Amino acid sequence: MTDRPTDFDTLTEPPPHPDTDPDSPTGPDGQGAEVVDLDAARADRVQYGTLPPAPDAPPVFDTSYEVALDEPDDDADADADADAEASPVPVDPPEPARLESEHGEKRSPIIPTGLRWGNLPATVRRTAGRVAYVAGFHAVRAPWYALQAVWWAIVGVPKLAGRQLRWWWVNEQYILLQQAATDNDPAMWLKLHKEGKATRRWRGIALFFQLIALGIAVLVAVGADLAPVWWAVIAAALIPPLAAYGRPAGRRIIPTAMVSRRYRLLNSDVVLRAYYAAGLGHPDKPNQQVKFGSRLSRDAAGIGSEVLVDLPYGKTFEDAVKARGAIASGLDVTVQQVYLTRDATSNRRHMLFVADRDPLAVPAGRTPLLDGKPRNIWQPAPFGLDERGRRVDLLLLWISILVGAQPRKGKTFAARLLALYAAMDPYVRLTVVDGKDSPDWRKFALIAHRIIFGTMPNRDGDPIEMLLDALREIKAHIQQVNQFLSTLPVTECPDGKLTEELSRKYPNLRVWVLVMEEFQVYYELDDQETNKEIAALLSFIMAVGPSAGVIILSSSQKPGGVGAGDVQRLFNRYRDNHAVRFALKCGNRNVSDAILGGDAYSEGFDASSLPVGKQYRGVGYLYGASDDTPTVRTYLADAADAEKILTAARALRERAGTLTGYAAGQTMAREVRDVLADALSAFQGGSETGLPWTVLAARLAERIPEHYADLTADAISAQLRALGVPSVDVKRDGKALKGAKKAAITAAIDRRQNSAG
């Protein structure tokens, strides 16, 4: 440690990341998001002597200090960093390097953390992966290394000869001779001259015999007609030292496979500067100094630094939250690297965590559901990683979840990730309602009890009537579950509540997941009575459903300003009563407040302030799942991943015999083709009034390949014109193209129904 460092820009290597087991649990089972408790991690460090305990009166550390870091190890650190960045894994808090016995002495653990039984497989995988990568990296470049080595060996021969000549001529004596001449000391000069002549004599003799020996060795090797393998051995013995001698200083022939990342060195002076610059105290005013409740140290995961900060009396945690951007500026880091955690002992104390680099820009990786193993809805679902790289799990039971964001910020992917977890439990029934009629939820037809798309009639029927039937069915299920539970004996249902055993034993007590993608469209229908009925049913399910095992998963890009009168009131009630909210990047603070709730902003959570960029897709605040509000980077499950997971989910349900409803009849081929209804279903939302023939043909081929796989624009044009739909000009991307109007298709359907009646 050093005292009072002043250069914040000093660069240092990070300590190696601890070896951890990626399959280890992140915490005890329970409701809400599960992350490693910060207070518990600090308590562990206090217990094992790596952090001093906080007494009743918090200690004050006035001396500035730096965090002591290990010496850099390029290959080890770089490979560890590359592994962590390429495939993030859930981690447990690492055990301290030393344990404290009952007598107070420090003891190193007998078996290192990375070599313990639970962590050994991960250590072996990491080591093998590192060795394989480094070997492959250098194997590809081996010919280039050989060429460089030969060249620098050739350069090294005259360079070595020159050094030998300088050694023979005793060049190092020149300074002494010059000093004797400068001091006008002839006796010393003559003495040095005689010693130099004598030294050159015997060194010359040594070089003469060295040259004779070298010449004899060359003649013997040439005359002996050695096999090529022996010449290779001689070259392998001579080229490396000659190349090492011939290459320029500071130039490596074989570079490192990876480069270690570097980060700013954080010290207490910098922290104080940041807080004072943010207006959270003053160093010269009485009782306005910022102090520390602990020493600055590395966090449990080794990805940043943390310290307990005591604000001046009268300053609160909320003041620090509001000044988070100014604190980040004072620390000279991005705001995404600064995180504040409330301390339970005082409203003016909090934990400051500063990440070495932007943690939100590091992807969480692919979803663990890709292993195809069955899941249990009664256990937490893996959702992503928080800002400290800890896995965030979310228990879906007994809650309702609202996901909101701007378009293309990861909203649908986040909601679908939780629905995929429910799908992997074969004893969970799913009803999927997609108001935006997108391809994102199409593959859920493999397992869904009911699946509904859009608001316009399609080949499967009228989506609005189907939605009403689905909501009425769930309402009846809720009532039936509550009545059935009341009839069970106390020995089987002691608390009168749904349990895992009961849901497995009785098919009528299955957990039910209702997915409402872009649910706001069903509050804005043309028929106000239908709006009211849908709103009333959703409000009932929201209020009563969770206790009966009905999980609501809602998503919306328009969480406010929907409907009017009773519809608006019911919409707001439905939106506001979600127990858990996940807000990704929002357009403004009002939208963020509508998703997270009004109290979130005062606590420092504004989804409109989340960073923008492709690397930040899937990043959002998980609010209401636990006492903490982690900033979560969700796992990724793209369309191909979702199809793979849902295919495995269907196989699990077929094996368990739990396929019901729509999915149970999914394998039946569609025998009748209704061109008019199919064409009408190709229109997306209410904004499309017409489609060119090329677009219409492409959409039908994508959505209904069993009938329209080879459909062309001319073919669909001919079929619809034969049914009374005229070919007219349709504007598309600023151009007028031939196509069909939605109104014309609807009129043709009405004419057919009237004629049939």
Short mmCIF file of N, CA and C in Angstrom, two decimals, residues 479-550:
data_model
loop_
_atom_site.label_atom_id
_atom_site.label_comp_id
_atom_site.label_asym_id
_atom_site.label_seq_id
_atom_site.Cartn_x
_atom_site.Cartn_y
_atom_site.Cartn_z
N GLN A 479 -61.91 -19.60 -10.33
CA GLN A 479 -63.02 -19.87 -9.41
C GLN A 479 -63.07 -21.34 -9.05
N GLN A 480 -62.83 -22.20 -10.03
CA GLN A 480 -62.88 -23.64 -9.77
C GLN A 480 -61.75 -24.08 -8.84
N VAL A 481 -60.54 -23.48 -9.01
CA VAL A 481 -59.40 -23.82 -8.15
C VAL A 481 -59.69 -23.45 -6.71
N ASN A 482 -60.19 -22.25 -6.50
CA ASN A 482 -60.48 -21.81 -5.13
C ASN A 482 -61.55 -22.68 -4.48
N GLN A 483 -62.58 -23.06 -5.25
CA GLN A 483 -63.62 -23.92 -4.70
C GLN A 483 -63.09 -25.31 -4.40
N PHE A 484 -62.26 -25.83 -5.30
CA PHE A 484 -61.73 -27.18 -5.12
C PHE A 484 -60.80 -27.24 -3.90
N LEU A 485 -59.96 -26.23 -3.73
CA LEU A 485 -59.05 -26.21 -2.59
C LEU A 485 -59.81 -26.19 -1.27
N SER A 486 -60.95 -25.51 -1.26
CA SER A 486 -61.74 -25.44 -0.04
C SER A 486 -62.38 -26.76 0.32
N THR A 487 -62.49 -27.68 -0.65
CA THR A 487 -63.11 -28.99 -0.38
C THR A 487 -62.10 -30.03 0.06
N LEU A 488 -60.80 -29.74 -0.08
CA LEU A 488 -59.78 -30.73 0.28
C LEU A 488 -59.64 -30.82 1.78
N PRO A 489 -59.32 -32.00 2.30
CA PRO A 489 -59.13 -32.13 3.76
C PRO A 489 -57.89 -31.39 4.22
N VAL A 490 -57.88 -31.06 5.49
CA VAL A 490 -56.76 -30.31 6.06
C VAL A 490 -55.47 -31.11 5.98
N THR A 491 -55.56 -32.43 6.06
CA THR A 491 -54.36 -33.26 5.97
C THR A 491 -53.69 -33.15 4.61
N GLU A 492 -54.47 -32.90 3.56
CA GLU A 492 -53.92 -32.79 2.21
C GLU A 492 -53.60 -31.35 1.83
N CYS A 493 -54.38 -30.43 2.35
CA CYS A 493 -54.18 -29.01 2.05
C CYS A 493 -54.28 -28.23 3.36
N PRO A 494 -53.21 -28.27 4.18
CA PRO A 494 -53.32 -27.71 5.53
C PRO A 494 -53.54 -26.21 5.57
N ASP A 495 -53.00 -25.47 4.62
CA ASP A 495 -53.12 -24.01 4.65
C ASP A 495 -54.16 -23.48 3.67
N GLY A 496 -54.83 -24.38 2.99
CA GLY A 496 -55.81 -23.94 2.01
C GLY A 496 -55.20 -23.29 0.79
N LYS A 497 -53.91 -23.53 0.53
CA LYS A 497 -53.21 -22.91 -0.58
C LYS A 497 -52.74 -23.96 -1.57
N LEU A 498 -52.56 -23.53 -2.80
CA LEU A 498 -52.05 -24.40 -3.84
C LEU A 498 -50.59 -24.74 -3.56
N THR A 499 -50.22 -25.99 -3.71
CA THR A 499 -48.85 -26.45 -3.50
C THR A 499 -48.37 -27.20 -4.73
N GLU A 500 -47.08 -27.45 -4.77
CA GLU A 500 -46.52 -28.17 -5.90
C GLU A 500 -47.09 -29.58 -5.99
N GLU A 501 -47.24 -30.23 -4.86
CA GLU A 501 -47.77 -31.60 -4.86
C GLU A 501 -49.20 -31.63 -5.39
N LEU A 502 -50.02 -30.66 -4.97
CA LEU A 502 -51.40 -30.63 -5.44
C LEU A 502 -51.48 -30.34 -6.93
N SER A 503 -50.64 -29.43 -7.41
CA SER A 503 -50.69 -29.10 -8.84
C SER A 503 -50.25 -30.26 -9.71
N ARG A 504 -49.39 -31.12 -9.17
CA ARG A 504 -48.98 -32.31 -9.91
C ARG A 504 -50.04 -33.42 -9.83
N LYS A 505 -50.71 -33.49 -8.69
CA LYS A 505 -51.65 -34.58 -8.46
C LYS A 505 -52.97 -34.38 -9.20
N TYR A 506 -53.49 -33.13 -9.19
CA TYR A 506 -54.79 -32.85 -9.77
C TYR A 506 -54.63 -32.01 -11.04
N PRO A 507 -55.03 -32.54 -12.21
CA PRO A 507 -54.90 -31.77 -13.46
C PRO A 507 -55.65 -30.45 -13.44
N ASN A 508 -56.75 -30.36 -12.67
CA ASN A 508 -57.50 -29.11 -12.63
C ASN A 508 -56.86 -28.04 -11.74
N LEU A 509 -55.69 -28.37 -11.15
CA LEU A 509 -54.97 -27.40 -10.33
C LEU A 509 -53.63 -27.01 -10.96
N ARG A 510 -53.52 -27.21 -12.25
CA ARG A 510 -52.28 -26.87 -12.93
C ARG A 510 -51.99 -25.36 -12.84
N VAL A 511 -50.71 -25.03 -12.75
CA VAL A 511 -50.30 -23.62 -12.86
C VAL A 511 -50.57 -23.15 -14.29
N TRP A 512 -51.06 -21.92 -14.41
CA TRP A 512 -51.47 -21.39 -15.71
C TRP A 512 -50.74 -20.07 -15.93
N VAL A 513 -50.09 -19.94 -17.08
CA VAL A 513 -49.39 -18.72 -17.45
C VAL A 513 -50.15 -18.04 -18.59
N LEU A 514 -50.51 -16.78 -18.35
CA LEU A 514 -51.18 -15.97 -19.37
C LEU A 514 -50.20 -14.94 -19.88
N VAL A 515 -49.84 -15.03 -21.16
CA VAL A 515 -48.93 -14.07 -21.80
C VAL A 515 -49.76 -13.06 -22.57
N MET A 516 -49.57 -11.78 -22.28
CA MET A 516 -50.28 -10.70 -22.97
C MET A 516 -49.24 -9.78 -23.62
N GLU A 517 -48.86 -10.08 -24.85
CA GLU A 517 -47.90 -9.26 -25.59
C GLU A 517 -48.62 -8.08 -26.22
N GLU A 518 -48.13 -6.86 -25.95
CA GLU A 518 -48.76 -5.61 -26.42
C GLU A 518 -50.24 -5.61 -26.06
N PHE A 519 -50.50 -5.79 -24.78
CA PHE A 519 -51.88 -5.93 -24.32
C PHE A 519 -52.70 -4.68 -24.51
N GLN A 520 -52.06 -3.52 -24.73
CA GLN A 520 -52.82 -2.28 -24.85
C GLN A 520 -53.72 -2.26 -26.08
N VAL A 521 -53.42 -3.08 -27.09
CA VAL A 521 -54.25 -3.05 -28.31
C VAL A 521 -55.65 -3.56 -28.02
N TYR A 522 -55.80 -4.39 -27.00
CA TYR A 522 -57.11 -4.94 -26.67
C TYR A 522 -57.92 -4.01 -25.78
N TYR A 523 -57.37 -2.84 -25.46
CA TYR A 523 -58.12 -1.79 -24.79
C TYR A 523 -58.52 -0.68 -25.76
N GLU A 524 -58.12 -0.81 -27.02
CA GLU A 524 -58.35 0.25 -28.00
C GLU A 524 -59.14 -0.26 -29.20
N LEU A 525 -60.01 -1.23 -28.98
CA LEU A 525 -60.82 -1.77 -30.07
C LEU A 525 -61.95 -0.79 -30.41
N ASP A 526 -62.53 -0.98 -31.58
CA ASP A 526 -63.61 -0.09 -32.01
C ASP A 526 -64.87 -0.26 -31.16
N ASP A 527 -65.11 -1.48 -30.69
CA ASP A 527 -66.30 -1.77 -29.89
C ASP A 527 -66.00 -1.50 -28.41
N GLN A 528 -66.60 -0.46 -27.84
CA GLN A 528 -66.33 -0.10 -26.46
C GLN A 528 -66.81 -1.15 -25.48
N GLU A 529 -67.89 -1.83 -25.80
CA GLU A 529 -68.40 -2.87 -24.90
C GLU A 529 -67.40 -4.03 -24.82
N THR A 530 -66.81 -4.36 -25.96
CA THR A 530 -65.78 -5.41 -25.96
C THR A 530 -64.56 -4.96 -25.16
N ASN A 531 -64.18 -3.70 -25.32
CA ASN A 531 -63.07 -3.16 -24.53
C ASN A 531 -63.32 -3.32 -23.04
N LYS A 532 -64.55 -2.98 -22.63
CA LYS A 532 -64.88 -3.05 -21.21
C LYS A 532 -64.85 -4.48 -20.70
N GLU A 533 -65.37 -5.41 -21.51
CA GLU A 533 -65.39 -6.79 -21.05
C GLU A 533 -63.98 -7.36 -20.92
N ILE A 534 -63.12 -7.08 -21.92
CA ILE A 534 -61.73 -7.54 -21.84
C ILE A 534 -61.03 -6.92 -20.65
N ALA A 535 -61.24 -5.61 -20.45
CA ALA A 535 -60.61 -4.92 -19.33
C ALA A 535 -61.08 -5.50 -18.00
N ALA A 536 -62.36 -5.79 -17.90
CA ALA A 536 -62.89 -6.34 -16.65
C ALA A 536 -62.33 -7.73 -16.37
N LEU A 537 -62.26 -8.56 -17.41
CA LEU A 537 -61.73 -9.91 -17.23
C LEU A 537 -60.26 -9.88 -16.82
N LEU A 538 -59.48 -9.03 -17.48
CA LEU A 538 -58.06 -8.94 -17.14
C LEU A 538 -57.87 -8.41 -15.71
N SER A 539 -58.69 -7.46 -15.31
CA SER A 539 -58.59 -6.93 -13.96
C SER A 539 -58.93 -8.01 -12.93
N PHE A 540 -59.93 -8.82 -13.21
CA PHE A 540 -60.29 -9.91 -12.30
C PHE A 540 -59.15 -10.92 -12.20
N ILE A 541 -58.61 -11.31 -13.34
CA ILE A 541 -57.51 -12.28 -13.34
C ILE A 541 -56.30 -11.72 -12.60
N MET A 542 -56.04 -10.43 -12.80
CA MET A 542 -54.92 -9.79 -12.12
C MET A 542 -55.11 -9.81 -10.60
N ALA A 543 -56.32 -9.55 -10.15
CA ALA A 543 -56.58 -9.43 -8.72
C ALA A 543 -56.62 -10.78 -8.02
N VAL A 544 -57.21 -11.78 -8.66
CA VAL A 544 -57.47 -13.05 -7.99
C VAL A 544 -56.57 -14.17 -8.48
N GLY A 545 -56.08 -14.04 -9.71
CA GLY A 545 -55.37 -15.14 -10.35
C GLY A 545 -54.12 -15.63 -9.65
N PRO A 546 -53.21 -14.76 -9.19
CA PRO A 546 -51.96 -15.25 -8.62
C PRO A 546 -52.14 -16.24 -7.48
N SER A 547 -53.14 -16.04 -6.62
CA SER A 547 -53.35 -16.96 -5.50
C SER A 547 -53.82 -18.32 -5.98
N ALA A 548 -54.38 -18.39 -7.19
CA ALA A 548 -54.84 -19.66 -7.75
C ALA A 548 -53.82 -20.25 -8.71
N GLY A 549 -52.62 -19.71 -8.72
CA GLY A 549 -51.59 -20.26 -9.58
C GLY A 549 -51.62 -19.75 -11.00
N VAL A 550 -52.27 -18.62 -11.24
CA VAL A 550 -52.30 -18.02 -12.57
C VAL A 550 -51.27 -16.91 -12.61
#
